[in-house]
mmCIF file of C-alpha atoms in Angstrom:
data_model
loop_
_atom_site.group_PDB
_atom_site.id
_atom_site.type_symbol
_atom_site.label_atom_id
_atom_site.label_comp_id
_atom_site.label_asym_id
_atom_site.label_seq_id
_atom_site.Cartn_x
_atom_site.Cartn_y
_atom_site.Cartn_z
ATOM 1 C CA UNK A 30 76.518 109.545 140.158
ATOM 2 C CA UNK A 31 72.471 110.395 138.857
ATOM 3 C CA UNK A 32 71.628 113.945 137.167
ATOM 4 C CA UNK A 33 70.405 115.847 139.872
ATOM 5 C CA UNK A 34 73.227 114.764 142.073
ATOM 6 C CA UNK A 35 76.157 115.998 139.441
ATOM 7 C CA UNK A 36 74.692 119.194 138.679
ATOM 8 C CA UNK A 37 73.944 119.767 142.719
ATOM 9 C CA UNK A 38 77.984 118.164 142.935
ATOM 10 C CA UNK A 39 79.042 121.344 140.708
ATOM 11 C CA UNK A 40 76.753 123.600 141.921
ATOM 12 C CA UNK A 41 77.772 123.393 145.850
ATOM 13 C CA UNK A 42 81.843 123.630 144.249
ATOM 14 C CA UNK A 43 80.944 126.296 141.865
ATOM 15 C CA UNK A 44 79.863 128.059 145.049
ATOM 16 C CA UNK A 45 82.616 127.659 147.279
ATOM 17 C CA UNK A 46 85.388 129.474 144.713
ATOM 18 C CA UNK A 47 82.940 131.150 141.635
ATOM 19 C CA UNK A 48 85.597 132.214 139.245
ATOM 20 C CA UNK A 49 88.563 128.688 139.016
ATOM 21 C CA UNK A 50 91.815 129.480 137.940
ATOM 22 C CA UNK A 51 94.427 127.212 136.852
ATOM 23 C CA UNK A 52 97.427 127.448 139.752
ATOM 24 C CA UNK A 53 100.179 127.547 136.739
ATOM 25 C CA UNK A 54 101.618 131.474 136.520
ATOM 26 C CA UNK A 55 102.143 132.969 133.411
ATOM 27 C CA UNK A 56 101.451 135.755 131.239
ATOM 28 C CA UNK A 57 100.238 135.211 127.702
ATOM 29 C CA UNK A 58 98.480 131.793 126.260
ATOM 30 C CA UNK A 59 102.140 131.366 124.903
ATOM 31 C CA UNK A 60 103.702 130.717 128.339
ATOM 32 C CA UNK A 61 100.718 128.475 129.251
ATOM 33 C CA UNK A 62 101.546 126.325 126.745
ATOM 34 C CA UNK A 63 104.210 126.107 127.794
ATOM 35 C CA UNK A 64 104.059 125.713 131.477
ATOM 36 C CA UNK A 65 101.525 122.801 130.682
ATOM 37 C CA UNK A 66 104.090 121.384 128.978
ATOM 38 C CA UNK A 67 106.374 121.450 131.328
ATOM 39 C CA UNK A 68 103.930 121.105 134.273
ATOM 40 C CA UNK A 69 103.910 116.909 133.282
ATOM 41 C CA UNK A 70 105.067 114.152 136.247
ATOM 42 C CA UNK A 71 105.902 117.854 138.009
ATOM 43 C CA UNK A 72 103.912 120.125 140.394
ATOM 44 C CA UNK A 73 102.580 123.262 139.549
ATOM 45 C CA UNK A 74 104.791 124.880 142.735
ATOM 46 C CA UNK A 75 108.138 123.801 140.865
ATOM 47 C CA UNK A 76 107.009 124.709 137.271
ATOM 48 C CA UNK A 77 106.238 128.277 138.307
ATOM 49 C CA UNK A 78 109.079 128.496 140.706
ATOM 50 C CA UNK A 79 111.392 127.680 137.694
ATOM 51 C CA UNK A 80 109.177 129.549 135.076
ATOM 52 C CA UNK A 81 109.368 133.380 136.888
ATOM 53 C CA UNK A 82 112.552 134.057 136.124
ATOM 54 C CA UNK A 83 112.392 132.063 132.451
ATOM 55 C CA UNK A 84 108.620 134.542 131.724
ATOM 56 C CA UNK A 85 110.543 138.238 132.755
ATOM 57 C CA UNK A 86 112.712 137.332 129.054
ATOM 58 C CA UNK A 87 111.093 134.972 127.205
ATOM 59 C CA UNK A 88 107.057 135.927 126.135
ATOM 60 C CA UNK A 89 107.879 134.923 122.517
ATOM 61 C CA UNK A 90 108.307 131.394 120.367
ATOM 62 C CA UNK A 91 110.845 133.546 118.961
ATOM 63 C CA UNK A 92 112.709 134.846 122.225
ATOM 64 C CA UNK A 93 112.195 131.248 123.432
ATOM 65 C CA UNK A 94 113.939 129.820 120.141
ATOM 66 C CA UNK A 95 116.713 132.761 120.665
ATOM 67 C CA UNK A 96 117.373 131.706 123.873
ATOM 68 C CA UNK A 97 117.929 128.011 122.513
ATOM 69 C CA UNK A 98 117.733 124.873 124.192
ATOM 70 C CA UNK A 99 120.935 125.608 126.710
ATOM 71 C CA UNK A 100 119.942 128.209 127.457
ATOM 72 C CA UNK A 101 116.594 126.688 129.059
ATOM 73 C CA UNK A 102 117.323 124.072 130.225
ATOM 74 C CA UNK A 103 119.093 126.687 132.890
ATOM 75 C CA UNK A 104 116.355 127.437 133.577
ATOM 76 C CA UNK A 105 114.247 124.663 133.724
ATOM 77 C CA UNK A 106 116.197 122.055 135.184
ATOM 78 C CA UNK A 107 114.766 121.620 138.301
ATOM 79 C CA UNK A 108 111.414 119.971 136.608
ATOM 80 C CA UNK A 109 111.883 116.632 136.169
ATOM 81 C CA UNK A 110 112.553 115.375 132.432
ATOM 82 C CA UNK A 111 113.563 118.843 131.827
ATOM 83 C CA UNK A 112 115.939 117.770 128.471
ATOM 84 C CA UNK A 113 113.306 116.481 127.048
ATOM 85 C CA UNK A 114 110.977 119.045 127.612
ATOM 86 C CA UNK A 115 113.711 121.465 126.637
ATOM 87 C CA UNK A 116 113.976 119.788 123.249
ATOM 88 C CA UNK A 117 110.570 119.667 122.983
ATOM 89 C CA UNK A 118 109.622 123.204 123.722
ATOM 90 C CA UNK A 119 112.263 124.745 121.597
ATOM 91 C CA UNK A 120 111.061 123.167 119.320
ATOM 92 C CA UNK A 121 107.512 123.644 119.737
ATOM 93 C CA UNK A 122 108.439 127.237 119.439
ATOM 94 C CA UNK A 123 109.910 126.962 116.194
ATOM 95 C CA UNK A 124 107.004 125.435 115.006
ATOM 96 C CA UNK A 125 104.515 128.252 115.542
ATOM 97 C CA UNK A 126 106.637 131.128 113.997
ATOM 98 C CA UNK A 127 106.508 129.212 110.696
ATOM 99 C CA UNK A 128 103.492 127.885 110.578
ATOM 100 C CA UNK A 129 101.661 130.222 113.118
ATOM 101 C CA UNK A 130 103.286 133.711 112.633
ATOM 102 C CA UNK A 131 104.589 133.231 116.465
ATOM 103 C CA UNK A 132 100.685 132.491 117.924
ATOM 104 C CA UNK A 133 98.974 129.588 119.236
ATOM 105 C CA UNK A 134 96.578 127.835 117.609
ATOM 106 C CA UNK A 135 93.316 127.922 118.990
ATOM 107 C CA UNK A 136 92.926 124.336 118.135
ATOM 108 C CA UNK A 137 93.097 121.484 120.193
ATOM 109 C CA UNK A 138 93.592 118.817 116.968
ATOM 110 C CA UNK A 139 96.383 121.861 115.661
ATOM 111 C CA UNK A 140 97.848 122.215 119.360
ATOM 112 C CA UNK A 141 99.094 118.208 119.518
ATOM 113 C CA UNK A 142 100.381 118.350 116.336
ATOM 114 C CA UNK A 143 103.145 120.229 118.634
ATOM 115 C CA UNK A 144 106.138 118.645 119.503
ATOM 116 C CA UNK A 145 105.602 117.402 123.841
ATOM 117 C CA UNK A 146 101.879 118.300 123.151
ATOM 118 C CA UNK A 147 99.063 115.652 124.290
ATOM 119 C CA UNK A 148 95.268 115.744 124.471
ATOM 120 C CA UNK A 149 95.552 116.847 128.374
ATOM 121 C CA UNK A 150 97.963 120.180 127.714
ATOM 122 C CA UNK A 151 95.690 121.167 124.565
ATOM 123 C CA UNK A 152 92.921 120.589 126.457
ATOM 124 C CA UNK A 153 94.160 122.566 128.972
ATOM 125 C CA UNK A 154 95.099 125.456 126.776
ATOM 126 C CA UNK A 155 91.587 124.990 125.179
ATOM 127 C CA UNK A 156 89.938 125.700 127.800
ATOM 128 C CA UNK A 157 92.068 128.250 129.855
ATOM 129 C CA UNK A 158 92.946 130.325 126.707
ATOM 130 C CA UNK A 159 89.926 130.021 124.833
ATOM 131 C CA UNK A 160 87.551 129.353 127.074
ATOM 132 C CA UNK A 161 86.843 126.179 125.272
ATOM 133 C CA UNK A 162 84.263 123.975 127.160
ATOM 134 C CA UNK A 163 87.232 120.943 127.420
ATOM 135 C CA UNK A 164 87.672 117.924 130.527
ATOM 136 C CA UNK A 165 92.265 118.343 131.173
ATOM 137 C CA UNK A 166 91.711 114.340 132.655
ATOM 138 C CA UNK A 167 95.674 114.408 134.830
ATOM 139 C CA UNK A 168 96.241 112.026 138.096
ATOM 140 C CA UNK A 169 93.452 114.081 140.035
ATOM 141 C CA UNK A 170 90.322 114.310 138.220
ATOM 142 C CA UNK A 171 90.553 110.613 136.932
ATOM 143 C CA UNK A 172 90.949 109.534 141.099
ATOM 144 C CA UNK A 173 88.538 112.260 141.969
ATOM 145 C CA UNK A 174 85.520 110.472 138.327
ATOM 146 C CA UNK A 175 86.271 107.292 139.420
ATOM 147 C CA UNK A 176 86.299 107.590 143.407
ATOM 148 C CA UNK A 177 83.262 109.626 143.722
ATOM 149 C CA UNK A 178 81.163 108.104 140.744
ATOM 150 C CA UNK A 179 80.615 111.283 138.650
ATOM 151 C CA UNK A 180 82.878 109.648 135.418
ATOM 152 C CA UNK A 181 84.303 106.583 136.052
ATOM 153 C CA UNK A 182 86.803 105.026 133.141
ATOM 154 C CA UNK A 183 89.618 102.749 132.939
ATOM 155 C CA UNK A 184 91.401 105.947 131.154
ATOM 156 C CA UNK A 185 92.281 109.206 131.653
ATOM 157 C CA UNK A 186 90.313 109.426 127.587
ATOM 158 C CA UNK A 187 87.100 107.215 129.015
ATOM 159 C CA UNK A 188 86.963 109.258 131.551
ATOM 160 C CA UNK A 189 87.583 113.030 129.685
ATOM 161 C CA UNK A 190 84.691 111.478 127.761
ATOM 162 C CA UNK A 191 82.463 110.649 130.691
ATOM 163 C CA UNK A 192 83.145 114.427 131.680
ATOM 164 C CA UNK A 193 81.958 115.995 128.317
ATOM 165 C CA UNK A 194 78.387 113.737 128.739
ATOM 166 C CA UNK A 195 77.284 114.110 131.989
ATOM 167 C CA UNK A 196 78.657 117.962 133.452
ATOM 168 C CA UNK A 197 75.286 120.026 132.350
ATOM 169 C CA UNK A 198 75.840 124.455 132.056
ATOM 170 C CA UNK A 199 76.434 126.402 133.917
ATOM 171 C CA UNK A 200 79.947 124.570 134.554
ATOM 172 C CA UNK A 201 81.416 122.952 131.357
ATOM 173 C CA UNK A 202 84.195 125.651 130.947
ATOM 174 C CA UNK A 203 84.902 125.407 135.212
ATOM 175 C CA UNK A 204 84.469 122.001 135.713
ATOM 176 C CA UNK A 205 87.766 120.460 135.550
ATOM 177 C CA UNK A 206 89.965 123.571 137.469
ATOM 178 C CA UNK A 207 86.697 122.402 140.703
ATOM 179 C CA UNK A 208 87.754 118.470 140.301
ATOM 180 C CA UNK A 209 91.894 119.327 140.021
ATOM 181 C CA UNK A 210 91.467 121.360 142.928
ATOM 182 C CA UNK A 211 88.800 119.246 144.624
ATOM 183 C CA UNK A 212 91.623 116.255 143.999
ATOM 184 C CA UNK A 213 94.466 117.982 145.486
ATOM 185 C CA UNK A 214 93.028 119.488 148.893
ATOM 186 C CA UNK A 215 90.164 117.602 149.878
ATOM 187 C CA UNK A 216 90.047 113.825 148.233
ATOM 188 C CA UNK A 217 93.893 113.283 148.070
ATOM 189 C CA UNK A 218 95.651 110.158 146.826
ATOM 190 C CA UNK A 219 95.852 108.140 149.668
ATOM 191 C CA UNK A 220 94.124 109.407 152.643
ATOM 192 C CA UNK A 221 91.248 111.785 150.896
ATOM 193 C CA UNK A 222 89.493 114.054 154.080
ATOM 194 C CA UNK A 223 86.198 113.267 153.903
ATOM 195 C CA UNK A 224 85.317 114.744 156.750
ATOM 196 C CA UNK A 225 85.304 118.198 155.231
ATOM 197 C CA UNK A 226 84.212 117.193 151.708
ATOM 198 C CA UNK A 227 81.260 119.419 150.678
ATOM 199 C CA UNK A 228 80.308 116.052 148.619
ATOM 200 C CA UNK A 229 80.758 114.014 150.949
ATOM 201 C CA UNK A 230 76.485 112.615 150.972
ATOM 202 C CA UNK A 231 76.487 112.987 146.791
ATOM 203 C CA UNK A 232 79.986 110.358 146.411
ATOM 204 C CA UNK A 233 80.080 106.766 146.501
ATOM 205 C CA UNK A 234 83.756 106.131 147.672
ATOM 206 C CA UNK A 235 82.680 103.379 149.884
ATOM 207 C CA UNK A 236 86.141 104.236 152.570
ATOM 208 C CA UNK A 237 85.190 107.496 153.901
ATOM 209 C CA UNK A 238 87.685 109.124 155.722
ATOM 210 C CA UNK A 239 85.399 110.434 158.362
ATOM 211 C CA UNK A 240 88.018 112.018 161.028
ATOM 212 C CA UNK A 241 91.046 113.814 160.877
ATOM 213 C CA UNK A 242 93.219 110.638 162.758
ATOM 214 C CA UNK A 243 91.662 109.224 159.671
ATOM 215 C CA UNK A 244 89.040 106.809 160.935
ATOM 216 C CA UNK A 245 87.236 105.542 158.467
ATOM 217 C CA UNK A 246 83.708 104.359 157.746
ATOM 218 C CA UNK A 247 82.493 100.607 158.572
ATOM 219 C CA UNK A 248 82.669 98.526 155.989
#
């Protein structure tokens, strides 16, 4: 995808959704970090269901430590890998209390040192909480980047580097939200809804689905 096409790609997404946001529910930066950590291999809908009651009780790392691992498990047992996630959340909360005064550091390198926090999670928090121009490449963004020709790469990091290089202002802060939502609701994994996609003329995908019935473009 060429430079002018990339600008137009994001212009259209921005026009349709001027203020994109994560679909995870949270009340502060710490809760956001916990929610994103829990969302690995889980849906935002599932995480939100589990965290509503949790976040009504727990708003700080110290409160999470006080709740304890078993107490946390009771809240998140509907989420995949909840045992490991509970252990990591308690451990990262303890570190936040001991090293950072109960605050989430506004630094990606510091964040990825926390238990259970990878680059993608840190990128989400840096973007949503601190307004950083980061690109959290999940399965949706990886698919959209490669399928459309916007940002091709064999790994999430490779796609992230392409996005860092190619996404223009004023779209850099909102870019990862737009791409996630586009992948989640239109450029779906199994049957992309190309027939209603605003980017269809810019997209390099050869097997476009041209109507609701699943008819694909001729080879």
